[in-house]
XYZ file of C-alpha atoms in Angstrom:
455
model
C -3.071 16.322 0.671
C 0.134 16.390 -1.367
C 0.165 17.795 -4.883
C 2.787 17.112 -7.524
C 2.744 19.132 -10.717
C 4.320 17.285 -13.626
C 5.242 18.900 -16.925
C 5.127 15.375 -18.381
C 3.860 12.122 -16.908
C 3.371 8.509 -17.957
C -0.231 7.497 -17.231
C -1.865 4.150 -18.088
C -3.144 5.613 -21.365
C 0.209 7.084 -22.331
C 2.177 10.306 -22.107
C 0.441 13.488 -20.927
C 1.480 17.067 -20.218
C 0.829 19.522 -17.408
C -0.950 17.436 -14.812
C -1.354 17.701 -11.059
C -1.299 14.419 -9.147
C -3.044 14.553 -5.797
C -2.028 12.165 -3.010
C -4.191 11.518 0.030
C -3.026 11.172 3.600
C -3.101 7.376 3.270
C -0.492 7.484 0.476
C -2.841 6.700 -2.408
C -3.341 8.806 -5.498
C -6.749 10.473 -5.212
C -7.033 12.460 -8.432
C -5.230 13.638 -11.563
C -6.167 17.084 -12.846
C -5.002 19.568 -15.484
C -2.379 21.918 -14.069
C -3.997 25.315 -13.607
C -1.418 27.021 -11.392
C 2.082 26.689 -9.991
C 1.225 26.036 -6.366
C 2.226 22.373 -6.413
C 5.708 20.879 -6.350
C 6.885 20.916 -9.948
C 8.805 18.124 -11.662
C 9.917 17.678 -15.256
C 8.862 14.065 -15.749
C 6.846 11.781 -13.458
C 6.916 7.985 -13.773
C 5.445 5.141 -11.725
C 8.083 3.562 -9.481
C 8.357 -0.218 -10.001
C 8.689 -2.826 -7.252
C 12.007 -4.599 -6.750
C 10.403 -8.040 -6.712
C 13.299 -10.132 -5.382
C 15.936 -9.166 -2.833
C 18.179 -10.874 -0.286
C 19.170 -7.602 1.372
C 21.928 -9.022 3.616
C 23.948 -10.009 0.544
C 24.519 -6.290 -0.196
C 27.476 -6.492 2.206
C 29.085 -9.219 0.042
C 29.352 -7.115 -3.126
C 32.885 -7.435 -4.508
C 33.951 -10.210 -2.108
C 33.385 -13.241 -4.361
C 35.118 -12.295 -7.613
C 38.384 -14.201 -7.126
C 38.503 -17.755 -8.436
C 40.709 -19.073 -5.643
C 41.690 -22.724 -5.875
C 38.581 -23.913 -7.736
C 39.110 -24.022 -11.539
C 35.364 -24.448 -12.094
C 33.978 -21.539 -10.106
C 30.178 -21.434 -10.345
C 26.968 -20.567 -8.531
C 27.634 -23.479 -6.178
C 31.084 -22.255 -5.124
C 29.638 -18.757 -4.685
C 26.936 -20.256 -2.467
C 29.535 -21.857 -0.175
C 31.230 -18.483 0.230
C 27.863 -16.887 0.994
C 27.173 -19.415 3.748
C 30.530 -18.653 5.383
C 29.813 -14.934 5.203
C 26.337 -15.039 6.698
C 27.545 -17.071 9.695
C 29.084 -13.803 10.986
C 25.934 -11.701 10.725
C 24.196 -10.456 13.868
C 20.706 -8.909 13.987
C 22.295 -5.444 14.240
C 24.359 -6.175 11.124
C 21.304 -7.345 9.194
C 19.343 -4.211 10.042
C 22.191 -1.912 8.989
C 22.819 -3.801 5.743
C 19.130 -3.945 4.828
C 18.751 -0.201 5.430
C 21.685 0.544 3.111
C 20.259 -1.714 0.410
C 16.821 -0.124 0.736
C 18.293 3.389 0.472
C 20.088 2.421 -2.727
C 16.930 0.815 -4.155
C 14.942 3.982 -3.555
C 17.619 6.234 -4.994
C 17.647 4.290 -8.251
C 13.850 4.485 -8.575
C 12.385 1.360 -7.002
C 9.365 2.313 -4.891
C 9.039 -0.910 -2.916
C 10.742 -4.249 -2.371
C 9.702 -7.881 -2.008
C 12.235 -9.197 0.488
C 12.811 -12.954 0.126
C 13.774 -13.411 3.753
C 15.420 -16.687 4.756
C 17.945 -15.666 7.413
C 15.820 -16.611 10.429
C 18.146 -18.026 13.136
C 21.482 -17.447 14.788
C 24.744 -19.180 13.809
C 24.426 -22.947 13.854
C 20.640 -22.657 13.613
C 20.230 -21.486 17.222
C 16.781 -19.941 17.582
C 16.362 -16.376 18.837
C 13.926 -15.724 21.695
C 11.739 -13.987 19.133
C 11.395 -16.400 16.182
C 11.040 -13.388 13.882
C 14.013 -11.457 15.294
C 15.586 -11.093 11.866
C 12.262 -10.224 10.223
C 11.852 -7.538 12.871
C 15.217 -6.089 11.823
C 14.218 -6.060 8.140
C 10.978 -4.320 9.128
C 12.957 -1.761 11.146
C 15.141 -1.055 8.104
C 12.032 -0.560 5.973
C 10.538 1.792 8.542
C 13.781 3.764 8.773
C 14.077 4.187 5.007
C 10.393 4.487 4.081
C 10.465 1.801 1.410
C 7.274 -0.146 0.746
C 7.808 -3.680 2.013
C 6.411 -7.044 1.018
C 8.045 -9.451 3.458
C 8.344 -13.043 2.258
C 9.440 -15.371 5.085
C 11.079 -18.407 3.510
C 10.407 -22.058 4.270
C 13.682 -24.003 3.947
C 13.420 -27.608 5.156
C 16.141 -29.728 3.553
C 19.511 -29.523 1.832
C 18.372 -31.118 -1.434
C 15.717 -33.182 -3.164
C 17.048 -36.300 -1.441
C 15.951 -34.895 1.936
C 19.462 -34.513 3.341
C 19.919 -32.458 6.483
C 20.891 -28.793 6.368
C 24.577 -28.113 6.894
C 26.747 -25.158 7.845
C 25.240 -21.789 7.009
C 22.016 -23.418 5.823
C 21.083 -24.087 9.442
C 20.316 -20.394 9.850
C 17.521 -20.820 7.274
C 16.044 -24.091 8.485
C 12.403 -24.435 9.458
C 9.775 -27.169 9.431
C 6.078 -26.585 8.883
C 4.907 -26.167 12.480
C 7.581 -23.663 13.568
C 7.174 -21.907 10.221
C 3.549 -21.150 11.073
C 4.763 -19.589 14.326
C 7.405 -17.656 12.412
C 4.723 -16.246 10.105
C 2.633 -15.089 13.073
C 5.605 -13.337 14.657
C 6.564 -11.815 11.298
C 3.070 -10.389 10.960
C 3.482 -8.817 14.400
C 6.835 -7.348 13.323
C 5.070 -5.571 10.457
C 2.335 -4.053 12.632
C 4.182 -0.738 13.212
C 4.707 -0.221 9.468
C 2.365 1.750 7.190
C -0.726 0.329 5.522
C 1.001 -0.497 2.235
C 3.046 -3.255 3.943
C 2.312 -6.849 2.912
C 3.215 -10.322 4.213
C 3.494 -13.282 1.828
C 5.152 -16.692 1.879
C 8.137 -18.149 0.061
C 8.875 -21.857 -0.240
C 12.544 -21.537 -1.096
C 12.830 -23.994 -3.997
C 11.942 -27.499 -5.097
C 15.281 -28.596 -3.631
C 14.585 -27.161 -0.186
C 10.863 -27.902 0.227
C 9.331 -31.395 -0.233
C 6.234 -31.699 -2.465
C 3.721 -32.173 0.378
C 5.051 -29.127 2.206
C 4.919 -27.047 -0.963
C 1.223 -27.808 -1.365
C 0.621 -26.922 2.277
C 2.475 -23.630 2.343
C 0.665 -22.258 -0.695
C -2.545 -22.431 1.379
C -1.206 -20.731 4.515
C -2.051 -17.177 3.469
C -4.440 -17.613 0.582
C -4.762 -13.987 -0.511
C -1.065 -13.109 -0.460
C 1.927 -13.579 -2.783
C 3.804 -16.874 -3.081
C 7.404 -16.667 -4.318
C 9.629 -19.605 -5.272
C 13.121 -19.986 -6.750
C 12.699 -22.114 -9.881
C 14.994 -23.529 -12.585
C 17.961 -21.248 -11.932
C 20.859 -23.618 -12.630
C 21.374 -26.679 -14.833
C 22.573 -28.681 -11.814
C 19.264 -27.849 -10.124
C 17.336 -29.054 -13.182
C 19.281 -32.340 -13.136
C 18.682 -32.877 -9.404
C 14.942 -32.190 -9.581
C 14.533 -34.387 -12.652
C 16.439 -37.251 -10.995
C 14.383 -37.170 -7.786
C 10.967 -35.864 -8.845
C 10.825 -37.303 -12.343
C 10.458 -34.086 -14.300
C 12.211 -30.802 -14.973
C 11.427 -28.107 -12.360
C 9.019 -25.988 -14.411
C 7.246 -29.028 -15.837
C 6.946 -30.612 -12.384
C 5.460 -27.441 -10.882
C 2.992 -26.968 -13.722
C 1.854 -30.587 -13.467
C 1.601 -30.920 -9.686
C 1.203 -27.450 -8.129
C -0.032 -25.220 -10.955
C 0.848 -21.596 -10.181
C -1.586 -18.768 -10.750
C -1.446 -14.977 -10.537
C -0.441 -15.098 -6.848
C 2.840 -16.761 -7.742
C 6.171 -15.244 -8.666
C 8.720 -17.754 -9.986
C 12.235 -16.441 -9.560
C 14.855 -16.795 -12.340
C 13.436 -19.539 -14.619
C 16.634 -19.296 -16.645
C 16.548 -23.003 -17.512
C 13.333 -23.581 -19.487
C 12.419 -25.348 -22.707
C 10.249 -23.599 -25.284
C 7.240 -25.648 -24.210
C 7.793 -24.776 -20.542
C 8.165 -21.112 -21.475
C 4.795 -21.000 -23.252
C 3.038 -23.055 -20.598
C 4.345 -20.912 -17.735
C 3.320 -17.725 -19.567
C -0.241 -19.041 -19.808
C -0.617 -19.379 -16.017
C -0.584 -15.639 -15.284
C 2.251 -16.115 -12.783
C 5.080 -13.598 -12.791
C 8.580 -14.516 -13.897
C 10.850 -12.742 -11.416
C 14.047 -11.899 -13.272
C 17.294 -10.666 -11.731
C 19.495 -10.095 -14.802
C 22.518 -8.604 -13.031
C 22.682 -11.371 -10.422
C 21.941 -14.036 -13.034
C 24.872 -12.754 -15.080
C 27.101 -12.464 -12.016
C 26.369 -16.061 -10.989
C 26.401 -17.520 -14.495
C 22.804 -18.738 -14.225
C 21.867 -18.565 -17.877
C 19.553 -16.448 -20.029
C 15.804 -16.247 -19.576
C 13.681 -17.019 -22.651
C 12.459 -13.433 -22.645
C 11.393 -13.036 -26.251
C 9.445 -16.303 -26.303
C 7.869 -15.617 -22.905
C 6.817 -12.108 -23.914
C 5.329 -13.234 -27.219
C 3.345 -15.901 -25.357
C 1.778 -13.188 -23.203
C 3.940 -13.823 -20.150
C 4.456 -11.231 -17.424
C 7.882 -10.447 -15.957
C 9.379 -8.067 -13.441
C 12.890 -7.437 -12.131
C 14.669 -7.657 -8.802
C 18.138 -7.016 -7.452
C 18.505 -10.452 -5.775
C 22.091 -10.596 -4.401
C 22.338 -6.780 -4.529
C 25.792 -6.966 -6.059
C 24.715 -3.865 -7.998
C 21.477 -2.047 -7.260
C 20.164 -0.256 -10.329
C 16.649 -0.404 -11.752
C 17.837 0.897 -15.105
C 20.810 -1.446 -15.402
C 18.603 -4.455 -14.618
C 16.404 -3.560 -17.575
C 19.369 -2.989 -19.870
C 20.946 -6.288 -18.822
C 17.701 -8.150 -19.558
C 17.384 -6.686 -23.044
C 21.083 -7.105 -23.854
C 21.009 -10.772 -22.845
C 18.305 -11.381 -25.457
C 20.273 -9.490 -28.109
C 23.490 -11.368 -27.408
C 21.803 -14.758 -27.522
C 19.774 -14.084 -30.678
C 22.193 -11.680 -32.426
C 19.443 -9.118 -32.889
C 18.375 -5.695 -31.602
C 15.291 -4.213 -29.918
C 14.443 -7.754 -28.840
C 11.621 -6.880 -26.436
C 10.281 -3.846 -28.302
C 6.749 -3.882 -29.678
C 5.168 -2.326 -32.740
C 3.461 0.234 -30.509
C 6.268 0.917 -28.034
C 10.046 1.229 -27.980
C 12.210 -1.253 -26.098
C 12.491 0.957 -23.029
C 8.757 1.639 -22.857
C 7.861 -2.035 -23.335
C 10.279 -3.088 -20.581
C 9.159 -0.367 -18.196
C 5.449 -1.058 -18.640
C 6.054 -4.757 -18.015
C 8.071 -4.391 -14.827
C 5.712 -1.800 -13.344
C 2.646 -4.007 -13.752
C 4.341 -7.323 -12.944
C 6.248 -6.026 -9.930
C 3.052 -4.707 -8.364
C 1.294 -8.040 -8.950
C 4.195 -10.041 -7.548
C 4.335 -7.925 -4.396
C 0.584 -7.936 -3.784
C 0.828 -4.171 -3.989
C -1.670 -1.883 -5.698
C 0.912 0.262 -7.441
C 2.676 0.214 -10.805
C 0.682 3.029 -12.444
C -0.116 6.691 -11.917
C -3.854 6.345 -11.420
C -6.437 7.111 -8.724
C -6.597 4.406 -6.065
C -2.992 3.257 -6.586
C -0.259 3.731 -4.019
C 1.739 6.826 -4.893
C 4.982 5.040 -5.813
C 6.498 7.677 -8.052
C 9.779 8.732 -9.693
C 10.544 12.344 -10.616
C 13.139 12.753 -13.360
C 14.920 15.878 -14.567
C 15.034 16.142 -18.347
C 17.483 19.042 -18.800
C 20.474 16.713 -18.649
C 22.963 15.622 -21.317
C 21.234 12.234 -21.406
C 17.580 13.303 -21.595
C 17.520 16.719 -23.225
C 16.023 16.816 -26.735
C 14.174 13.563 -25.991
C 10.423 12.974 -25.775
C 8.038 10.288 -24.595
C 9.314 6.721 -25.072
C 12.780 8.054 -25.889
C 13.048 9.274 -22.291
C 12.755 5.700 -21.061
C 15.124 4.394 -23.744
C 17.723 6.945 -22.635
C 17.253 6.211 -18.921
C 17.766 2.489 -19.549
C 20.339 2.408 -22.333
C 22.087 5.720 -21.701
C 24.488 6.705 -18.946
C 23.382 5.778 -15.425
C 19.630 6.382 -15.377
C 19.626 7.028 -11.630
C 21.686 10.193 -12.168
C 18.561 11.796 -13.642
C 16.269 10.745 -10.754
C 15.532 13.701 -8.479
C 12.753 12.538 -6.173
C 11.092 9.250 -5.240
C 7.883 8.645 -3.320
C 6.851 5.336 -1.764
C 3.121 5.286 -0.971
C 3.255 9.062 -0.834
C 6.297 9.188 1.433
C 8.918 11.498 -0.109
C 12.044 9.455 0.586
C 14.468 10.779 -2.039
C 15.037 14.505 -2.567
C 17.418 15.942 -5.147
C 18.740 12.481 -5.905
C 19.645 11.604 -2.327
C 17.756 9.583 0.251
C 16.653 11.716 3.187
C 18.345 9.351 5.694
C 21.388 8.412 3.616
C 23.981 9.935 5.935
C 23.010 8.016 9.079
C 22.221 4.791 7.197
C 25.518 4.856 5.334
C 27.454 5.522 8.526
C 25.922 2.445 10.196
C 26.579 0.349 7.091
C 30.260 1.327 6.948
C 30.669 0.439 10.609
C 29.055 -2.942 9.931
C 31.456 -3.660 7.079
C 34.374 -2.745 9.289
C 33.087 -5.102 12.010
C 32.658 -7.928 9.521
C 36.090 -7.381 7.961
C 37.674 -8.358 11.267
C 35.964 -11.770 11.234
C 35.886 -12.827 7.564
């Protein structure tokens, strides 16, 4: 039994003082009691740790490598994607494990308690199958085990190069899978997760409406009926045009009309939606998976956050391309995008809560739902995904309650105030540093040096 004594904590009913949170051997919170002594580990401020609901961990090694325009005067998501395909053709299983571990360490240090890994790098260069169909999933699982992060693994079905059914080319061949081998891949992925703790989850991820034909999309949603389904949706205007030309409707409208999502679903990006689509998607109970830093980096567009929120929609955040891994910066980028578009302030605040509190409550609840993970709150029965924060800092001193969250998000580098992080009761960050950072970082640096010789 672990005990954490918190001078202040954010519980489902609001802010409380002087509580002891008890954590059972299985990693779940068992009880919350008044603090009567000083025998437990003491922290200034205890928060639930949200889930990073969308990550392509291997792309962490690309950060900073795609910022030159080169010879293309119209650099865009699509030119970035070509560069990404060239990069991933060099990656070995050892590289993927080292890169994923580094990304997971950085996620934990910023305050994410778990990650939903949208995993589509299945095969070797040229699409050559490994002896173990889930070789790469096994490496992601090994990185999760090494770092202690809670993992929802989402093997991706990627069948075609576009809505017209064209064959996969170049780097895409490493993603490719048809329905029958995908079922085998899922079985092997489940086996890869067996050594991991009980908070691990396996879902499914049809990549996008471009990459998965309609019949296959309907089939895959039924493969694991009690687990999360994640799908890239309406990220780029060119994608909207392609789907509309071939399927007869805009992406969100087509999905709502033909494969209505429910609370199992997490739709990633949704940065290209009409007002009607925004309201209709909010009504389904599905999560909008937002990645504001990546969406800004790739020029995707701005999510209709204010409209979606007012319609009762649920949204969480993820680090996607991992160009910058920061829970707090993702939240600031989301809010600032709304302000810039609408020329307003406190866009996602509510009458009862400040902007920071409203954002934080949303991403905690939505991230847990999207990952199929019983977390997102400090309450008995939930996984103990927790963030300890020191408040005697220049950024947080003389603050209270919601203002703590506002300062973490909109102040200077929220992660600098994070002292400890638990994932399902596993203490993985102490004094602001991951317990395995030194060895993980050393392997990551070696990987980058190896890759630099081939790129």
